[in-house]
Amino acid sequence: MARDVKGKVVLITGSADGLGLAMVDNFLKNDAKLAIMLDFNEKKGLESVAAMKAKYGKDRAVFYTCNVVTDLEKIFDEVIKLGYIDVVINNAGILDEKNIKNTMNVNAIAVMEWTIKFFEYMRNDQGGNGGTIINISSIYGYRVTAHIPYYHGSKFAVMGFSKSIGHEYNYNRTGVRVVTLCPGLTKTNMANHPHVRDDTTFDDFAIELKTYEWQTADDIGRGMVETFQQADTGSVWLVEGGRPAEKINV
């Protein structure tokens, strides 16, 4: 059964540009009521929310400057004033092979903390209305390359965590659906400037990246909406090469 985007309030972290902004655009295009845009880049975020308001209406998008590692409680208290939040997308991420703690804090621990916070808020056995949380992993959350072990570790963590909290047992008790989306290689600032743990391997990694199917951020935005509409709780979905989102068994 396809789920309807229309009328939903959607919160997306890391949405000032790239994949997150494309998700905002596609949810609003499909008649979401409100997109709550969060990002640490205030200048870019204000520019992007202005563009979304101009395109879809001044009441359809709002932006908050946010560091997902430190600002959860502050942002939560603000955004719940906007109305019931139906969908949370944990999209914020980094590729920093020089700093394992930063990578894990942003890509994994923050995702877990934001998921649990909104899971408890949404659960219908404790006064919520249910809802959907979609966590962004990566093709590198289940495929392996030799060059970015910190990133791999963070995205494998997101995958395992999301499949566990999204288990049908938990959904049946709470009405909160948790899904994992794995984007393939996408033309974004992060992907265009990859950092490797060992600088002597950079050229080899660059050659490897050329063998992948690449896609645009808008392909991910469309795939995110498709995933929202189709995915069962605990499932993992892939968007790669610009093709429609598909469920994968990993």
Short mmCIF file of C-alpha atoms in Angstrom, two decimals:
data_model
loop_
_atom_site.label_atom_id
_atom_site.label_comp_id
_atom_site.label_asym_id
_atom_site.label_seq_id
_atom_site.Cartn_x
_atom_site.Cartn_y
_atom_site.Cartn_z
CA MET A 1 0.00 0.00 0.00
CA ALA A 2 1.47 3.33 -1.09
CA ARG A 3 1.62 5.89 1.70
CA ASP A 4 0.55 9.43 0.92
CA VAL A 5 2.98 12.33 1.30
CA LYS A 6 0.18 14.89 1.14
CA GLY A 7 -0.28 16.87 4.34
CA LYS A 8 2.78 15.46 6.09
CA VAL A 9 5.21 17.51 8.18
CA VAL A 10 8.71 16.33 7.29
CA LEU A 11 11.95 17.10 9.17
CA ILE A 12 15.21 16.60 7.28
CA THR A 13 18.69 17.02 8.75
CA GLY A 14 21.54 18.16 6.53
CA SER A 15 19.13 19.81 4.10
CA ALA A 16 20.78 23.11 3.15
CA ASP A 17 22.05 21.58 -0.08
CA GLY A 18 22.86 18.30 -1.80
CA LEU A 19 20.78 15.22 -1.06
CA GLY A 20 18.86 16.80 1.79
CA LEU A 21 17.71 19.79 -0.24
CA ALA A 22 16.65 17.48 -3.06
CA MET A 23 14.58 15.53 -0.53
CA VAL A 24 12.92 18.74 0.65
CA ASP A 25 12.14 19.70 -2.93
CA ASN A 26 10.61 16.33 -3.77
CA PHE A 27 8.51 16.07 -0.62
CA LEU A 28 7.09 19.55 -1.22
CA LYS A 29 6.52 18.72 -4.88
CA ASN A 30 4.40 15.79 -3.67
CA ASP A 31 2.31 18.06 -1.41
CA ALA A 32 3.94 17.65 1.97
CA LYS A 33 2.48 20.30 4.27
CA LEU A 34 5.77 21.56 5.71
CA ALA A 35 9.47 20.83 5.35
CA ILE A 36 11.58 21.54 8.43
CA MET A 37 15.11 22.08 7.15
CA LEU A 38 18.07 21.64 9.51
CA ASP A 39 21.73 22.28 8.74
CA PHE A 40 24.87 23.70 10.36
CA ASN A 41 25.47 25.93 7.28
CA GLU A 42 23.29 28.91 8.14
CA LYS A 43 24.08 30.99 5.06
CA LYS A 44 23.31 28.18 2.63
CA GLY A 45 20.29 27.09 4.66
CA LEU A 46 18.71 30.54 4.55
CA GLU A 47 19.30 30.74 0.80
CA SER A 48 17.76 27.31 0.26
CA VAL A 49 14.70 27.84 2.44
CA ALA A 50 14.05 31.12 0.62
CA ALA A 51 14.18 29.23 -2.68
CA MET A 52 11.76 26.57 -1.41
CA LYS A 53 9.34 29.24 -0.14
CA ALA A 54 9.47 31.04 -3.48
CA LYS A 55 8.79 27.80 -5.32
CA TYR A 56 6.10 26.26 -3.09
CA GLY A 57 4.76 28.99 -0.80
CA LYS A 58 6.01 30.91 2.22
CA ASP A 59 4.35 28.57 4.74
CA ARG A 60 5.76 25.37 3.26
CA ALA A 61 9.35 25.44 4.57
CA VAL A 62 11.27 26.61 7.61
CA PHE A 63 14.99 26.51 8.43
CA TYR A 64 16.89 26.08 11.70
CA THR A 65 20.64 26.26 12.12
CA CYS A 66 21.57 22.95 13.71
CA ASN A 67 24.54 20.86 14.72
CA VAL A 68 23.11 17.35 14.93
CA VAL A 69 25.75 16.30 17.47
CA THR A 70 24.95 18.99 20.04
CA ASP A 71 21.56 20.55 19.28
CA LEU A 72 19.01 17.74 19.48
CA GLU A 73 17.18 18.84 22.63
CA LYS A 74 17.09 22.52 21.65
CA ILE A 75 15.83 21.82 18.14
CA PHE A 76 13.31 19.23 19.32
CA ASP A 77 11.72 21.71 21.71
CA GLU A 78 11.40 24.24 18.88
CA VAL A 79 10.14 22.06 16.05
CA ILE A 80 7.37 20.32 17.97
CA LYS A 81 5.73 23.74 18.28
CA LEU A 82 5.16 23.67 14.52
CA GLY A 83 2.69 20.79 14.68
CA TYR A 84 2.90 17.02 14.73
CA ILE A 85 6.01 15.78 12.95
CA ASP A 86 5.07 12.84 10.76
CA VAL A 87 8.40 12.05 9.11
CA VAL A 88 12.02 12.40 10.25
CA ILE A 89 14.88 11.87 7.81
CA ASN A 90 18.33 11.57 9.35
CA ASN A 91 20.39 12.66 6.38
CA ALA A 92 23.25 14.74 7.82
CA GLY A 93 26.59 13.09 7.21
CA ILE A 94 30.28 13.67 6.62
CA LEU A 95 33.21 11.91 4.98
CA ASP A 96 36.17 12.58 7.27
CA GLU A 97 38.75 9.80 7.31
CA LYS A 98 41.09 11.90 9.44
CA ASN A 99 38.80 12.06 12.48
CA ILE A 100 37.09 8.86 13.58
CA LYS A 101 35.25 10.45 16.50
CA ASN A 102 33.79 13.20 14.34
CA THR A 103 32.73 10.68 11.72
CA MET A 104 31.04 8.39 14.22
CA ASN A 105 29.42 11.25 16.14
CA VAL A 106 27.81 12.77 13.04
CA ASN A 107 27.12 9.71 10.91
CA ALA A 108 26.14 7.16 13.55
CA ILE A 109 25.65 8.39 17.12
CA ALA A 110 23.63 11.47 16.13
CA VAL A 111 21.46 9.33 13.85
CA MET A 112 20.75 6.97 16.74
CA GLU A 113 20.03 9.77 19.19
CA TRP A 114 17.69 11.62 16.82
CA THR A 115 15.94 8.37 15.93
CA ILE A 116 15.29 7.42 19.55
CA LYS A 117 14.12 10.94 20.46
CA PHE A 118 11.54 11.05 17.69
CA PHE A 119 10.67 7.36 18.03
CA GLU A 120 9.57 8.04 21.61
CA TYR A 121 7.71 11.17 20.49
CA MET A 122 5.84 9.33 17.73
CA ARG A 123 4.97 6.04 19.40
CA ASN A 124 1.21 5.54 19.52
CA ASP A 125 1.29 3.46 22.69
CA GLN A 126 2.47 6.54 24.58
CA GLY A 127 0.27 9.26 23.13
CA GLY A 128 1.83 9.83 19.71
CA ASN A 129 0.25 9.27 16.31
CA GLY A 130 2.88 6.95 14.88
CA GLY A 131 5.16 8.06 12.09
CA THR A 132 8.12 7.30 9.88
CA ILE A 133 11.87 7.67 10.43
CA ILE A 134 14.17 7.11 7.46
CA ASN A 135 17.89 6.88 8.15
CA ILE A 136 20.48 7.44 5.46
CA SER A 137 23.14 4.78 5.25
CA SER A 138 25.01 4.27 1.97
CA ILE A 139 26.01 1.64 -0.54
CA TYR A 140 29.08 1.67 1.70
CA GLY A 141 26.84 0.50 4.52
CA TYR A 142 26.93 -2.99 3.00
CA ARG A 143 29.56 -2.94 0.24
CA VAL A 144 33.23 -2.62 1.11
CA THR A 145 36.10 -0.63 -0.33
CA ALA A 146 39.61 -0.50 1.13
CA HIS A 147 39.90 3.25 1.40
CA ILE A 148 37.32 4.73 3.81
CA PRO A 149 37.05 2.44 6.87
CA TYR A 150 35.73 5.13 9.24
CA TYR A 151 32.91 5.98 6.84
CA HIS A 152 32.16 2.29 6.33
CA GLY A 153 31.99 1.74 10.08
CA SER A 154 29.59 4.62 10.58
CA LYS A 155 27.26 3.55 7.78
CA PHE A 156 27.29 -0.14 8.78
CA ALA A 157 26.28 1.08 12.25
CA VAL A 158 23.32 3.01 10.84
CA MET A 159 22.20 -0.06 8.93
CA GLY A 160 22.28 -2.41 11.93
CA PHE A 161 20.70 0.09 14.30
CA SER A 162 17.87 0.96 11.92
CA LYS A 163 17.03 -2.67 11.16
CA SER A 164 16.86 -3.40 14.89
CA ILE A 165 14.78 -0.41 16.02
CA GLY A 166 12.69 -0.83 12.87
CA HIS A 167 11.99 -4.50 13.59
CA GLU A 168 8.37 -5.48 13.06
CA TYR A 169 8.11 -6.31 16.77
CA ASN A 170 8.83 -2.68 17.64
CA TYR A 171 6.55 -1.35 14.92
CA ASN A 172 3.62 -3.46 16.11
CA ARG A 173 4.02 -2.04 19.61
CA THR A 174 4.53 1.61 18.65
CA GLY A 175 3.29 2.39 15.16
CA VAL A 176 6.67 3.92 14.29
CA ARG A 177 8.15 2.74 11.00
CA VAL A 178 11.95 2.90 10.69
CA VAL A 179 13.55 2.38 7.28
CA THR A 180 17.09 2.56 5.86
CA LEU A 181 17.91 4.22 2.54
CA CYS A 182 21.25 3.55 0.85
CA PRO A 183 22.19 6.10 -1.82
CA GLY A 184 24.64 5.11 -4.49
CA LEU A 185 27.38 7.44 -5.65
CA THR A 186 25.87 10.88 -6.11
CA LYS A 187 27.24 14.14 -7.48
CA THR A 188 27.50 16.23 -4.30
CA ASN A 189 30.17 18.39 -2.68
CA MET A 190 31.03 15.56 -0.29
CA ALA A 191 31.47 12.99 -3.05
CA ASN A 192 33.37 15.41 -5.26
CA HIS A 193 36.02 15.92 -2.57
CA PRO A 194 36.63 12.49 -1.02
CA HIS A 195 39.08 12.13 1.85
CA VAL A 196 40.87 8.85 2.46
CA ARG A 197 42.54 7.56 5.60
CA ASP A 198 45.85 6.96 3.85
CA ASP A 199 46.69 9.78 1.43
CA THR A 200 48.97 7.50 -0.58
CA THR A 201 45.88 5.57 -1.75
CA PHE A 202 43.92 8.58 -3.00
CA ASP A 203 44.68 8.00 -6.68
CA ASP A 204 43.59 4.37 -6.44
CA PHE A 205 40.34 5.39 -4.75
CA ALA A 206 39.68 8.02 -7.42
CA ILE A 207 40.11 5.36 -10.11
CA GLU A 208 37.75 3.03 -8.26
CA LEU A 209 35.08 5.73 -7.98
CA LYS A 210 35.03 6.10 -11.76
CA THR A 211 33.78 2.52 -12.08
CA TYR A 212 30.53 3.26 -10.22
CA GLU A 213 27.21 4.40 -11.61
CA TRP A 214 26.74 8.03 -10.62
CA GLN A 215 23.50 9.95 -10.23
CA THR A 216 22.17 13.39 -9.30
CA ALA A 217 20.88 14.61 -5.97
CA ASP A 218 17.41 14.86 -7.50
CA ASP A 219 17.52 11.13 -8.23
CA ILE A 220 17.93 10.61 -4.48
CA GLY A 221 15.16 13.09 -3.72
CA ARG A 222 12.74 11.16 -5.92
CA GLY A 223 13.97 7.87 -4.51
CA MET A 224 13.40 9.09 -0.98
CA VAL A 225 9.75 9.84 -1.72
CA GLU A 226 9.39 6.42 -3.37
CA THR A 227 10.93 4.80 -0.31
CA PHE A 228 8.57 6.67 2.00
CA GLN A 229 5.60 5.55 -0.08
CA GLN A 230 6.55 1.88 -0.39
CA ALA A 231 8.87 0.70 2.37
CA ASP A 232 7.93 -1.68 5.16
CA THR A 233 9.44 -1.11 8.57
CA GLY A 234 12.93 -2.53 9.03
CA SER A 235 13.56 -2.74 5.31
CA VAL A 236 16.56 -1.42 3.39
CA TRP A 237 16.22 0.47 0.12
CA LEU A 238 18.73 1.37 -2.58
CA VAL A 239 18.80 4.27 -5.04
CA GLU A 240 21.62 3.84 -7.54
CA GLY A 241 22.34 4.97 -11.07
CA GLY A 242 19.27 7.20 -11.19
CA ARG A 243 16.92 4.22 -11.15
CA PRO A 244 13.77 4.04 -8.97
CA ALA A 245 14.20 3.05 -5.35
CA GLU A 246 14.29 -0.70 -4.79
CA LYS A 247 14.19 -2.91 -1.73
CA ILE A 248 17.37 -4.90 -1.14
CA ASN A 249 18.13 -7.86 1.11
CA VAL A 250 21.27 -7.18 3.11
#
